Amino acid sequence: MHTNLTVNGKGQALDHDTRTTLLDALRETLNLKGTKKGCDHGQCGACTVLVNGVRINACLSLVAMHDGDEVVTIEGLASGDVLHPMQQAFLTQDALQCGYCTPGQICSAVAMLKEVAEGQPSQATHDLVGRISLTDEEIRERMSGNICRCSAYPQILAAIRSVAGDVV
Amino acid sequence: MKPFTYERPKDIASAIKAMRANPAAKFLAGGTNLLDLMKSEIEHPPHLVDIGRLPLAAIENTRDGGLRIGAMTTNTQVASDARVRSLYPVLAQAIVSGGSAQLRNKATTGGNLMQRTRCAYFYDTAKPCNKRLPGSGCAALGGLNRNSAIFGTSDACIATNPSDMAVALAALDARIETLTAEGATRSLAVADMHRLPGDTPEIETELKSGELITSVIIPPAPPGGQIYRKVRDRASYAGALVSVAAVGGRVAWGGVALKPWRAEKTEAALVAGIEIPEAVGAELATAEPRGANSFKITLIGRLTAAALGETLAGRRA
């Protein structure tokens, strides 16, 4: 079957099997290997990408479901040689060891800050009707869909904190 | 995944028609549960009808002061809605306690209600499971059943329903509206939508073949507090061992049955003026543990007593 979508600002026309996931289309058809396949069942978050600005697990979506959508992967975050602030923060804070989960962590963190700015609550949000204060507890909870087998969580938290600014 | 054909109908009528033409087809909404099960070849529909873009994604006020939530709203959209957060905090809390943000961004209200059990033996295709392969037996009965049900079980199945959202909706007396394959509209209570296993655990809901959930209707919030509390083996991104939605003196439990379990004996006892611990005990007296899951009786009892202490004092969220 046939699907048109935009990936990192560039229009793509794909002919594919109905079974092709968004993840496999990105990696195998478009050769964008930054998005990683970890569990392939939505449990690890390594495949996190932004679809129309919203983070999802690319492994649990058929590419057929994304006709007309705008997808941004880790390859689309930087502006030329200038890294996205979240990418730079992960480097500066040494927020990785093996690095396999990192593209998913970074895409997830970028979208997470937008979710907070839009007032979306999490399980760690104590006041559901007030302004959300982005505490460390909030960041940890909101990033729980991204697993890091090397357990670089303290540095991941520090990287996100450095982009988000202090708790207010 | 087994091969399948795919279509994305333009409107609701076409979606219903597509299911009539192919009764073995499945509706595909967010896909977070169905595609996962298809990858493991637990589900293998020959045809998918993608309903993800149907115009069922609005949250509207009802005339009586409640809310009508479209079946294709995402979990994130519902939990973030200002009316849901202020009028139905128990629902917002239940939703954000389920899955991860990535999953909630894709998962829908209708799909959440239709998700299937997380029983490990349902997922293990090398083991018998009457849900997956009717008549093959239940491996959980004599297996690792720490997380199995304690209410409404049968010798054919002791699985639980995994939804957090449905537990809150059951406590709020919410109803679903559906469109049948014949095009008729009908409505039933969320608390009555899922079937207990009996001899046919493979039949999971009261919905008929090709029937589409179009919306969830929540009546006006009753006075009093609302709380959702969930206990699990890790702090986040895990299913419940047990959970409780308390809405004033109404109580629904998660993680204890194949459906959201309204603790009606507890509710009746509270109305009769009986103290909280005894009222909770009235429902727990009917529990049927299966060995390793007997701890759930104590756990849900304490969790519920604590939650009711707060909601009956008027505390919200």
GROMACS .gro file of C-alpha atoms in nm:
model
  485
    1MET     CA    1   0.000   0.000   0.000
    2HIS     CA    2   0.096   0.366  -0.025
    3THR     CA    3   0.151   0.633   0.241
    4ASN     CA    4   0.269   0.994   0.217
    5LEU     CA    5   0.422   1.160   0.519
    6THR     CA    6   0.675   1.426   0.612
    7VAL     CA    7   0.984   1.318   0.798
    8ASN     CA    8   1.217   1.584   0.939
    9GLY     CA    9   1.067   1.840   0.704
   10LYS     CA   10   1.100   1.633   0.388
   11GLY     CA   11   0.803   1.477   0.206
   12GLN     CA   12   0.825   1.101   0.166
   13ALA     CA   13   0.612   0.868  -0.048
   14LEU     CA   14   0.631   0.510   0.073
   15ASP     CA   15   0.514   0.185  -0.083
   16HIS     CA   16   0.493  -0.067   0.195
   17ASP     CA   17   0.341  -0.384   0.338
   18THR     CA   18   0.038  -0.321   0.561
   19ARG     CA   19   0.237  -0.468   0.850
   20THR     CA   20   0.518  -0.211   0.834
   21THR     CA   21   0.542  -0.014   1.156
   22LEU     CA   22   0.637   0.351   1.163
   23LEU     CA   23   0.960   0.240   1.331
   24ASP     CA   24   1.054  -0.003   1.055
   25ALA     CA   25   0.964   0.251   0.786
   26LEU     CA   26   1.197   0.506   0.946
   27ARG     CA   27   1.485   0.267   0.997
   28GLU     CA   28   1.464   0.025   0.706
   29THR     CA   29   1.299   0.226   0.429
   30LEU     CA   30   1.419   0.579   0.502
   31ASN     CA   31   1.750   0.465   0.654
   32LEU     CA   32   1.706   0.688   0.959
   33LYS     CA   33   1.881   0.460   1.207
   34GLY     CA   34   1.882   0.708   1.495
   35THR     CA   35   1.543   0.585   1.613
   36LYS     CA   36   1.615   0.259   1.791
   37LYS     CA   37   1.430  -0.071   1.816
   38GLY     CA   38   1.458  -0.195   2.172
   39CYS     CA   39   1.170  -0.413   2.288
   40ASP     CA   40   0.942  -0.352   1.984
   41HIS     CA   41   0.645  -0.373   2.225
   42GLY     CA   42   0.610  -0.020   2.367
   43GLN     CA   43   0.783  -0.103   2.692
   44CYS     CA   44   1.124   0.062   2.658
   45GLY     CA   45   1.074   0.393   2.474
   46ALA     CA   46   1.387   0.360   2.255
   47CYS     CA   47   1.170   0.419   1.946
   48THR     CA   48   1.015   0.745   2.072
   49VAL     CA   49   0.957   0.997   1.791
   50LEU     CA   50   0.744   1.308   1.756
   51VAL     CA   51   0.432   1.283   1.539
   52ASN     CA   52   0.264   1.618   1.481
   53GLY     CA   53   0.466   1.738   1.780
   54VAL     CA   54   0.350   1.460   2.013
   55ARG     CA   55   0.576   1.181   2.143
   56ILE     CA   56   0.470   0.825   2.065
   57ASN     CA   57   0.624   0.478   2.044
   58ALA     CA   58   0.700   0.431   1.672
   59CYS     CA   59   0.700   0.054   1.722
   60LEU     CA   60   0.330   0.045   1.817
   61SER     CA   61   0.206   0.236   1.515
   62LEU     CA   62   0.156   0.120   1.160
   63VAL     CA   63   0.305   0.358   0.906
   64ALA     CA   64  -0.030   0.332   0.725
   65MET     CA   65  -0.187   0.516   1.021
   66HIS     CA   66   0.037   0.819   0.955
   67ASP     CA   67  -0.063   0.931   0.605
   68GLY     CA   68  -0.017   1.309   0.598
   69ASP     CA   69   0.151   1.325   0.939
   70GLU     CA   70   0.465   1.519   1.026
   71VAL     CA   71   0.727   1.304   1.193
   72VAL     CA   72   1.040   1.433   1.364
   73THR     CA   73   1.314   1.190   1.463
   74ILE     CA   74   1.641   1.246   1.648
   75GLU     CA   75   1.800   1.329   1.311
   76GLY     CA   76   1.558   1.620   1.271
   77LEU     CA   77   1.621   1.797   1.602
   78ALA     CA   78   1.953   1.968   1.525
   79SER     CA   79   1.983   2.274   1.302
   80GLY     CA   80   2.272   2.177   1.075
   81ASP     CA   81   2.576   2.141   1.300
   82VAL     CA   82   2.408   2.316   1.590
   83LEU     CA   83   2.265   2.059   1.830
   84HIS     CA   84   1.921   2.096   1.983
   85PRO     CA   85   1.960   2.226   2.342
   86MET     CA   86   1.842   1.887   2.474
   87GLN     CA   87   2.104   1.703   2.269
   88GLN     CA   88   2.373   1.941   2.394
   89ALA     CA   89   2.253   1.896   2.753
   90PHE     CA   90   2.280   1.516   2.729
   91LEU     CA   91   2.642   1.560   2.612
   92THR     CA   92   2.730   1.820   2.873
   93GLN     CA   93   2.573   1.621   3.159
   94ASP     CA   94   2.714   1.287   3.033
   95ALA     CA   95   2.358   1.151   3.034
   96LEU     CA   96   2.439   0.820   2.867
   97GLN     CA   97   2.666   0.521   2.882
   98CYS     CA   98   2.599   0.287   2.589
   99GLY     CA   99   2.374   0.543   2.419
  100TYR     CA  100   2.117   0.304   2.276
  101CYS     CA  101   1.823   0.461   2.459
  102THR     CA  102   1.951   0.817   2.408
  103PRO     CA  103   1.767   0.918   2.087
  104GLY     CA  104   1.440   0.806   2.245
  105GLN     CA  105   1.524   0.979   2.573
  106ILE     CA  106   1.601   1.306   2.395
  107CYS     CA  107   1.292   1.304   2.172
  108SER     CA  108   1.082   1.212   2.475
  109ALA     CA  109   1.232   1.489   2.690
  110VAL     CA  110   1.175   1.754   2.419
  111ALA     CA  111   0.807   1.659   2.391
  112MET     CA  112   0.771   1.622   2.768
  113LEU     CA  113   0.865   1.987   2.828
  114LYS     CA  114   0.603   2.091   2.575
  115GLU     CA  115   0.341   1.877   2.754
  116VAL     CA  116   0.422   2.052   3.081
  117ALA     CA  117   0.402   2.394   2.914
  118GLU     CA  118   0.058   2.296   2.785
  119GLY     CA  119  -0.054   2.205   3.136
  120GLN     CA  120  -0.092   1.829   3.089
  121PRO     CA  121  -0.095   1.660   3.431
  122SER     CA  122   0.102   1.352   3.531
  123GLN     CA  123   0.073   1.104   3.815
  124ALA     CA  124   0.317   1.325   4.008
  125THR     CA  125   0.097   1.635   3.970
  126HIS     CA  126  -0.043   1.698   4.316
  127ASP     CA  127  -0.268   1.989   4.222
  128LEU     CA  128  -0.468   1.892   3.914
  129VAL     CA  129  -0.615   2.237   3.860
  130GLY     CA  130  -0.316   2.457   3.944
  131ARG     CA  131   0.000   2.542   3.754
  132ILE     CA  132   0.241   2.249   3.713
  133SER     CA  133   0.569   2.284   3.898
  134LEU     CA  134   0.831   2.075   3.720
  135THR     CA  135   0.987   1.906   4.023
  136ASP     CA  136   1.240   1.623   3.992
  137GLU     CA  137   0.955   1.390   4.089
  138GLU     CA  138   0.757   1.521   3.791
  139ILE     CA  139   1.048   1.475   3.549
  140ARG     CA  140   1.111   1.118   3.668
  141GLU     CA  141   0.744   1.026   3.640
  142ARG     CA  142   0.701   1.185   3.298
  143MET     CA  143   1.010   1.007   3.165
  144SER     CA  144   0.911   0.663   3.298
  145GLY     CA  145   0.829   0.540   2.947
  146ASN     CA  146   1.200   0.556   2.857
  147ILE     CA  147   1.411   0.284   3.012
  148CYS     CA  148   1.791   0.316   3.041
  149ARG     CA  149   1.959  -0.023   3.088
  150CYS     CA  150   2.283   0.151   3.192
  151SER     CA  151   2.082   0.340   3.452
  152ALA     CA  152   2.209   0.688   3.364
  153TYR     CA  153   1.894   0.828   3.524
  154PRO     CA  154   2.062   1.082   3.756
  155GLN     CA  155   2.245   1.238   3.460
  156ILE     CA  156   1.936   1.221   3.237
  157LEU     CA  157   1.748   1.407   3.508
  158ALA     CA  158   2.032   1.662   3.532
  159ALA     CA  159   2.031   1.712   3.153
  160ILE     CA  160   1.657   1.772   3.140
  161ARG     CA  161   1.675   1.996   3.446
  162SER     CA  162   1.946   2.206   3.279
  163VAL     CA  163   1.716   2.270   2.982
  164ALA     CA  164   1.396   2.315   3.185
  165GLY     CA  165   1.553   2.556   3.435
  166ASP     CA  166   1.500   2.562   3.810
  167VAL     CA  167   1.178   2.458   3.980
  168VAL     CA  168   0.940   2.751   4.005
  169MET     CA  169   0.244  -1.023   1.242
  170LYS     CA  170   0.018  -1.236   1.022
  171PRO     CA  171  -0.072  -1.063   0.694
  172PHE     CA  172  -0.383  -0.844   0.696
  173THR     CA  173  -0.556  -0.591   0.478
  174TYR     CA  174  -0.612  -0.235   0.596
  175GLU     CA  175  -0.865   0.037   0.530
  176ARG     CA  176  -0.934   0.379   0.676
  177PRO     CA  177  -1.302   0.462   0.621
  178LYS     CA  178  -1.398   0.827   0.574
  179ASP     CA  179  -1.692   0.828   0.810
  180ILE     CA  180  -1.864   0.631   1.084
  181ALA     CA  181  -2.122   0.476   0.851
  182SER     CA  182  -1.845   0.341   0.627
  183ALA     CA  183  -1.662   0.198   0.928
  184ILE     CA  184  -1.973   0.008   1.039
  185LYS     CA  185  -2.028  -0.112   0.684
  186ALA     CA  186  -1.669  -0.232   0.658
  187MET     CA  187  -1.715  -0.446   0.969
  188ARG     CA  188  -2.041  -0.588   0.837
  189ALA     CA  189  -1.862  -0.689   0.519
  190ASN     CA  190  -1.586  -0.862   0.714
  191PRO     CA  191  -1.699  -0.992   1.055
  192ALA     CA  192  -1.349  -1.122   1.138
  193ALA     CA  193  -1.208  -0.769   1.103
  194LYS     CA  194  -1.101  -0.559   1.400
  195PHE     CA  195  -1.130  -0.190   1.465
  196LEU     CA  196  -0.789  -0.021   1.496
  197ALA     CA  197  -0.781   0.295   1.707
  198GLY     CA  198  -0.454   0.399   1.877
  199GLY     CA  199  -0.314   0.051   1.821
  200THR     CA  200  -0.109   0.041   2.141
  201ASN     CA  201  -0.265  -0.284   2.262
  202LEU     CA  202  -0.391  -0.445   1.940
  203LEU     CA  203  -0.064  -0.407   1.744
  204ASP     CA  204   0.133  -0.537   2.041
  205LEU     CA  205  -0.089  -0.847   2.051
  206MET     CA  206  -0.068  -0.886   1.672
  207LYS     CA  207   0.313  -0.885   1.691
  208SER     CA  208   0.294  -1.172   1.938
  209GLU     CA  209   0.036  -1.341   1.713
  210ILE     CA  210  -0.214  -1.353   1.996
  211GLU     CA  211  -0.442  -1.142   1.775
  212HIS     CA  212  -0.440  -1.213   1.403
  213PRO     CA  213  -0.726  -1.025   1.237
  214PRO     CA  214  -0.736  -1.065   0.859
  215HIS     CA  215  -0.854  -0.707   0.815
  216LEU     CA  216  -0.812  -0.382   1.009
  217VAL     CA  217  -1.061  -0.096   0.997
  218ASP     CA  218  -0.870   0.214   1.111
  219ILE     CA  219  -1.114   0.433   1.304
  220GLY     CA  220  -0.844   0.661   1.448
  221ARG     CA  221  -0.948   0.961   1.237
  222LEU     CA  222  -1.323   0.934   1.268
  223PRO     CA  223  -1.487   1.250   1.405
  224LEU     CA  224  -1.524   1.107   1.756
  225ALA     CA  225  -1.252   1.303   1.933
  226ALA     CA  226  -1.449   1.580   2.103
  227ILE     CA  227  -1.524   1.633   2.472
  228GLU     CA  228  -1.860   1.808   2.507
  229ASN     CA  229  -2.075   1.930   2.793
  230THR     CA  230  -2.402   1.742   2.829
  231ARG     CA  231  -2.724   1.929   2.904
  232ASP     CA  232  -2.744   1.792   3.258
  233GLY     CA  233  -2.393   1.910   3.355
  234GLY     CA  234  -2.194   1.599   3.269
  235LEU     CA  235  -1.951   1.527   2.988
  236ARG     CA  236  -1.968   1.334   2.663
  237ILE     CA  237  -1.624   1.204   2.574
  238GLY     CA  238  -1.571   1.088   2.216
  239ALA     CA  239  -1.435   0.736   2.182
  240MET     CA  240  -1.138   0.855   1.975
  241THR     CA  241  -1.015   1.112   2.226
  242THR     CA  242  -0.668   1.017   2.346
  243ASN     CA  243  -0.602   0.928   2.708
  244THR     CA  244  -0.380   1.237   2.731
  245GLN     CA  245  -0.653   1.460   2.590
  246VAL     CA  246  -0.907   1.340   2.847
  247ALA     CA  247  -0.672   1.361   3.147
  248SER     CA  248  -0.564   1.711   3.040
  249ASP     CA  249  -0.912   1.851   2.980
  250ALA     CA  250  -0.980   2.131   3.229
  251ARG     CA  251  -1.337   2.007   3.295
  252VAL     CA  252  -1.215   1.653   3.363
  253ARG     CA  253  -0.945   1.777   3.598
  254SER     CA  254  -1.182   1.995   3.799
  255LEU     CA  255  -1.508   1.792   3.791
  256TYR     CA  256  -1.373   1.437   3.769
  257PRO     CA  257  -1.023   1.435   3.925
  258VAL     CA  258  -1.062   1.060   3.992
  259LEU     CA  259  -1.070   1.005   3.615
  260ALA     CA  260  -0.769   1.226   3.543
  261GLN     CA  261  -0.574   1.049   3.818
  262ALA     CA  262  -0.669   0.703   3.695
  263ILE     CA  263  -0.567   0.782   3.338
  264VAL     CA  264  -0.227   0.930   3.424
  265SER     CA  265  -0.150   0.630   3.646
  266GLY     CA  266  -0.176   0.400   3.343
  267GLY     CA  267   0.092   0.326   3.083
  268SER     CA  268   0.354   0.582   2.982
  269ALA     CA  269   0.310   0.929   2.834
  270GLN     CA  270   0.394   0.789   2.490
  271LEU     CA  271   0.120   0.529   2.520
  272ARG     CA  272  -0.137   0.773   2.659
  273ASN     CA  273  -0.070   1.008   2.369
  274LYS     CA  274  -0.182   0.738   2.127
  275ALA     CA  275  -0.425   0.525   2.326
  276THR     CA  276  -0.791   0.618   2.297
  277THR     CA  277  -1.088   0.617   2.532
  278GLY     CA  278  -1.267   0.347   2.333
  279GLY     CA  279  -0.950   0.141   2.294
  280ASN     CA  280  -0.871   0.166   2.663
  281LEU     CA  281  -1.209   0.005   2.741
  282MET     CA  282  -1.143  -0.271   2.486
  283GLN     CA  283  -0.787  -0.356   2.593
  284ARG     CA  284  -0.720  -0.715   2.684
  285THR     CA  285  -0.580  -0.872   2.998
  286ARG     CA  286  -0.209  -0.859   3.081
  287CYS     CA  287  -0.220  -1.209   3.234
  288ALA     CA  288   0.126  -1.354   3.162
  289TYR     CA  289  -0.027  -1.682   3.047
  290PHE     CA  290  -0.245  -1.502   2.793
  291TYR     CA  291   0.075  -1.357   2.644
  292ASP     CA  292   0.275  -1.684   2.659
  293THR     CA  293   0.169  -1.870   2.344
  294ALA     CA  294   0.347  -2.185   2.468
  295LYS     CA  295   0.100  -2.212   2.758
  296PRO     CA  296  -0.268  -2.301   2.770
  297CYS     CA  297  -0.510  -2.009   2.797
  298ASN     CA  298  -0.886  -2.031   2.754
  299LYS     CA  299  -0.901  -1.670   2.639
  300ARG     CA  300  -0.643  -1.717   2.366
  301LEU     CA  301  -0.734  -2.074   2.272
  302PRO     CA  302  -1.077  -2.170   2.411
  303GLY     CA  303  -1.078  -2.515   2.568
  304SER     CA  304  -0.700  -2.532   2.614
  305GLY     CA  305  -0.714  -2.472   2.990
  306CYS     CA  306  -0.592  -2.203   3.229
  307ALA     CA  307  -0.223  -2.212   3.315
  308ALA     CA  308  -0.268  -1.939   3.576
  309LEU     CA  309  -0.482  -2.166   3.797
  310GLY     CA  310  -0.185  -2.376   3.905
  311GLY     CA  311   0.079  -2.126   3.799
  312LEU     CA  312   0.226  -1.799   3.914
  313ASN     CA  313  -0.101  -1.631   4.004
  314ARG     CA  314   0.009  -1.360   4.244
  315ASN     CA  315  -0.154  -1.100   4.019
  316SER     CA  316  -0.473  -1.289   3.934
  317ALA     CA  317  -0.830  -1.200   4.022
  318ILE     CA  318  -1.000  -1.253   4.358
  319PHE     CA  319  -1.358  -1.172   4.253
  320GLY     CA  320  -1.581  -1.324   3.988
  321THR     CA  321  -1.334  -1.587   3.872
  322SER     CA  322  -1.411  -1.930   3.727
  323ASP     CA  323  -1.214  -2.250   3.681
  324ALA     CA  324  -1.171  -2.140   3.319
  325CYS     CA  325  -1.003  -1.804   3.384
  326ILE     CA  326  -0.867  -1.596   3.672
  327ALA     CA  327  -0.732  -1.303   3.469
  328THR     CA  328  -0.788  -0.935   3.552
  329ASN     CA  329  -0.891  -0.637   3.342
  330PRO     CA  330  -0.591  -0.401   3.313
  331SER     CA  331  -0.769  -0.067   3.268
  332ASP     CA  332  -0.726   0.207   3.527
  333MET     CA  333  -0.956   0.444   3.340
  334ALA     CA  334  -1.246   0.197   3.346
  335VAL     CA  335  -1.226   0.171   3.725
  336ALA     CA  336  -1.275   0.545   3.763
  337LEU     CA  337  -1.553   0.547   3.501
  338ALA     CA  338  -1.733   0.264   3.684
  339ALA     CA  339  -1.722   0.461   4.010
  340LEU     CA  340  -1.856   0.768   3.827
  341ASP     CA  341  -2.154   0.566   3.691
  342ALA     CA  342  -2.038   0.642   3.336
  343ARG     CA  343  -2.204   0.479   3.036
  344ILE     CA  344  -2.083   0.396   2.688
  345GLU     CA  345  -2.280   0.474   2.375
  346THR     CA  346  -2.235   0.241   2.081
  347LEU     CA  347  -2.341   0.196   1.725
  348THR     CA  348  -2.427  -0.163   1.638
  349ALA     CA  349  -2.340  -0.331   1.310
  350GLU     CA  350  -2.702  -0.276   1.210
  351GLY     CA  351  -2.665   0.097   1.272
  352ALA     CA  352  -2.869   0.116   1.595
  353THR     CA  353  -2.755   0.325   1.891
  354ARG     CA  354  -2.747   0.170   2.235
  355SER     CA  355  -2.604   0.251   2.573
  356LEU     CA  356  -2.475   0.048   2.864
  357ALA     CA  357  -2.300   0.114   3.193
  358VAL     CA  358  -1.922   0.088   3.191
  359ALA     CA  359  -1.958  -0.134   3.498
  360ASP     CA  360  -2.173  -0.376   3.293
  361MET     CA  361  -1.970  -0.369   2.972
  362HIS     CA  362  -1.716  -0.640   3.059
  363ARG     CA  363  -1.821  -0.999   3.121
  364LEU     CA  364  -1.701  -1.226   3.398
  365PRO     CA  365  -1.519  -1.530   3.259
  366GLY     CA  366  -1.763  -1.812   3.340
  367ASP     CA  367  -1.722  -2.094   3.087
  368THR     CA  368  -1.651  -1.855   2.798
  369PRO     CA  369  -1.360  -1.628   2.899
  370GLU     CA  370  -1.288  -1.567   2.530
  371ILE     CA  371  -1.605  -1.353   2.515
  372GLU     CA  372  -1.488  -1.044   2.697
  373THR     CA  373  -1.752  -0.775   2.658
  374GLU     CA  374  -2.123  -0.736   2.595
  375LEU     CA  375  -2.047  -0.570   2.260
  376LYS     CA  376  -2.163  -0.760   1.953
  377SER     CA  377  -1.958  -0.827   1.642
  378GLY     CA  378  -1.892  -0.502   1.457
  379GLU     CA  379  -2.033  -0.281   1.733
  380LEU     CA  380  -1.849   0.049   1.772
  381ILE     CA  381  -1.810   0.248   2.095
  382THR     CA  382  -1.880   0.608   1.993
  383SER     CA  383  -1.863   0.788   2.326
  384VAL     CA  384  -1.848   0.768   2.703
  385ILE     CA  385  -2.105   0.971   2.894
  386ILE     CA  386  -2.031   1.078   3.250
  387PRO     CA  387  -2.320   1.203   3.462
  388PRO     CA  388  -2.275   1.517   3.672
  389ALA     CA  389  -2.020   1.467   3.949
  390PRO     CA  390  -2.182   1.373   4.280
  391PRO     CA  391  -2.094   1.578   4.586
  392GLY     CA  392  -1.803   1.462   4.799
  393GLY     CA  393  -1.446   1.365   4.741
  394GLN     CA  394  -1.291   1.169   4.456
  395ILE     CA  395  -0.971   0.969   4.475
  396TYR     CA  396  -0.789   0.709   4.267
  397ARG     CA  397  -0.523   0.506   4.445
  398LYS     CA  398  -0.312   0.236   4.280
  399VAL     CA  399  -0.057  -0.007   4.426
  400ARG     CA  400   0.194  -0.181   4.203
  401ASP     CA  401   0.536  -0.341   4.201
  402ARG     CA  402   0.716  -0.030   4.073
  403ALA     CA  403   0.652   0.340   4.109
  404SER     CA  404   0.543   0.410   3.752
  405TYR     CA  405   0.451   0.248   3.422
  406ALA     CA  406   0.316  -0.078   3.563
  407GLY     CA  407  -0.026  -0.237   3.592
  408ALA     CA  408  -0.206  -0.239   3.924
  409LEU     CA  409  -0.177  -0.513   4.181
  410VAL     CA  410  -0.491  -0.346   4.314
  411SER     CA  411  -0.646  -0.004   4.268
  412VAL     CA  412  -0.944   0.180   4.407
  413ALA     CA  413  -1.159   0.460   4.272
  414ALA     CA  414  -1.361   0.621   4.548
  415VAL     CA  415  -1.626   0.878   4.456
  416GLY     CA  416  -1.794   0.993   4.774
  417GLY     CA  417  -1.920   0.663   4.914
  418ARG     CA  418  -1.903   0.479   4.581
  419VAL     CA  419  -1.621   0.229   4.538
  420ALA     CA  420  -1.480   0.056   4.229
  421TRP     CA  421  -1.179  -0.175   4.237
  422GLY     CA  422  -0.918  -0.253   3.974
  423GLY     CA  423  -0.677  -0.546   3.955
  424VAL     CA  424  -0.916  -0.780   4.135
  425ALA     CA  425  -1.152  -0.903   3.861
  426LEU     CA  426  -1.197  -0.934   3.487
  427LYS     CA  427  -1.400  -0.614   3.504
  428PRO     CA  428  -1.395  -0.294   3.708
  429TRP     CA  429  -1.547  -0.426   4.030
  430ARG     CA  430  -1.808  -0.212   4.205
  431ALA     CA  431  -1.794  -0.298   4.576
  432GLU     CA  432  -2.172  -0.285   4.613
  433LYS     CA  433  -2.183  -0.451   4.955
  434THR     CA  434  -1.941  -0.189   5.084
  435GLU     CA  435  -2.147   0.092   4.934
  436ALA     CA  436  -2.469  -0.046   5.085
  437ALA     CA  437  -2.305  -0.082   5.425
  438LEU     CA  438  -2.184   0.278   5.416
  439VAL     CA  439  -2.535   0.396   5.328
  440ALA     CA  440  -2.662   0.196   5.628
  441GLY     CA  441  -2.423   0.390   5.851
  442ILE     CA  442  -2.175   0.111   5.912
  443GLU     CA  443  -1.818   0.219   5.989
  444ILE     CA  444  -1.565   0.217   5.705
  445PRO     CA  445  -1.356  -0.089   5.806
  446GLU     CA  446  -1.663  -0.310   5.850
  447ALA     CA  447  -1.821  -0.174   5.533
  448VAL     CA  448  -1.508  -0.260   5.332
  449GLY     CA  449  -1.502  -0.602   5.497
  450ALA     CA  450  -1.855  -0.673   5.376
  451GLU     CA  451  -1.741  -0.690   5.014
  452LEU     CA  452  -1.407  -0.856   5.094
  453ALA     CA  453  -1.592  -1.144   5.263
  454THR     CA  454  -1.699  -1.258   4.916
  455ALA     CA  455  -1.343  -1.272   4.776
  456GLU     CA  456  -1.213  -1.603   4.639
  457PRO     CA  457  -0.833  -1.596   4.641
  458ARG     CA  458  -0.635  -1.859   4.452
  459GLY     CA  459  -0.334  -1.899   4.676
  460ALA     CA  460  -0.058  -1.655   4.588
  461ASN     CA  461  -0.297  -1.365   4.536
  462SER     CA  462  -0.465  -1.376   4.879
  463PHE     CA  463  -0.256  -1.075   4.987
  464LYS     CA  464  -0.477  -0.865   4.760
  465ILE     CA  465  -0.762  -0.894   5.011
  466THR     CA  466  -0.567  -0.720   5.285
  467LEU     CA  467  -0.413  -0.473   5.042
  468ILE     CA  468  -0.735  -0.361   4.873
  469GLY     CA  469  -0.907  -0.345   5.213
  470ARG     CA  470  -0.652  -0.107   5.361
  471LEU     CA  471  -0.626   0.099   5.042
  472THR     CA  472  -1.003   0.137   5.025
  473ALA     CA  473  -1.044   0.226   5.391
  474ALA     CA  474  -0.780   0.498   5.351
  475ALA     CA  475  -0.940   0.631   5.030
  476LEU     CA  476  -1.290   0.638   5.180
  477GLY     CA  477  -1.157   0.817   5.487
  478GLU     CA  478  -1.056   1.097   5.251
  479THR     CA  479  -1.350   1.103   5.009
  480LEU     CA  480  -1.612   1.089   5.282
  481ALA     CA  481  -1.436   1.387   5.438
  482GLY     CA  482  -1.474   1.562   5.102
  483ARG     CA  483  -1.116   1.546   4.980
  484ARG     CA  484  -1.071   1.559   4.602
  485ALA     CA  485  -0.774   1.403   4.422
   0.00000   0.00000   0.00000
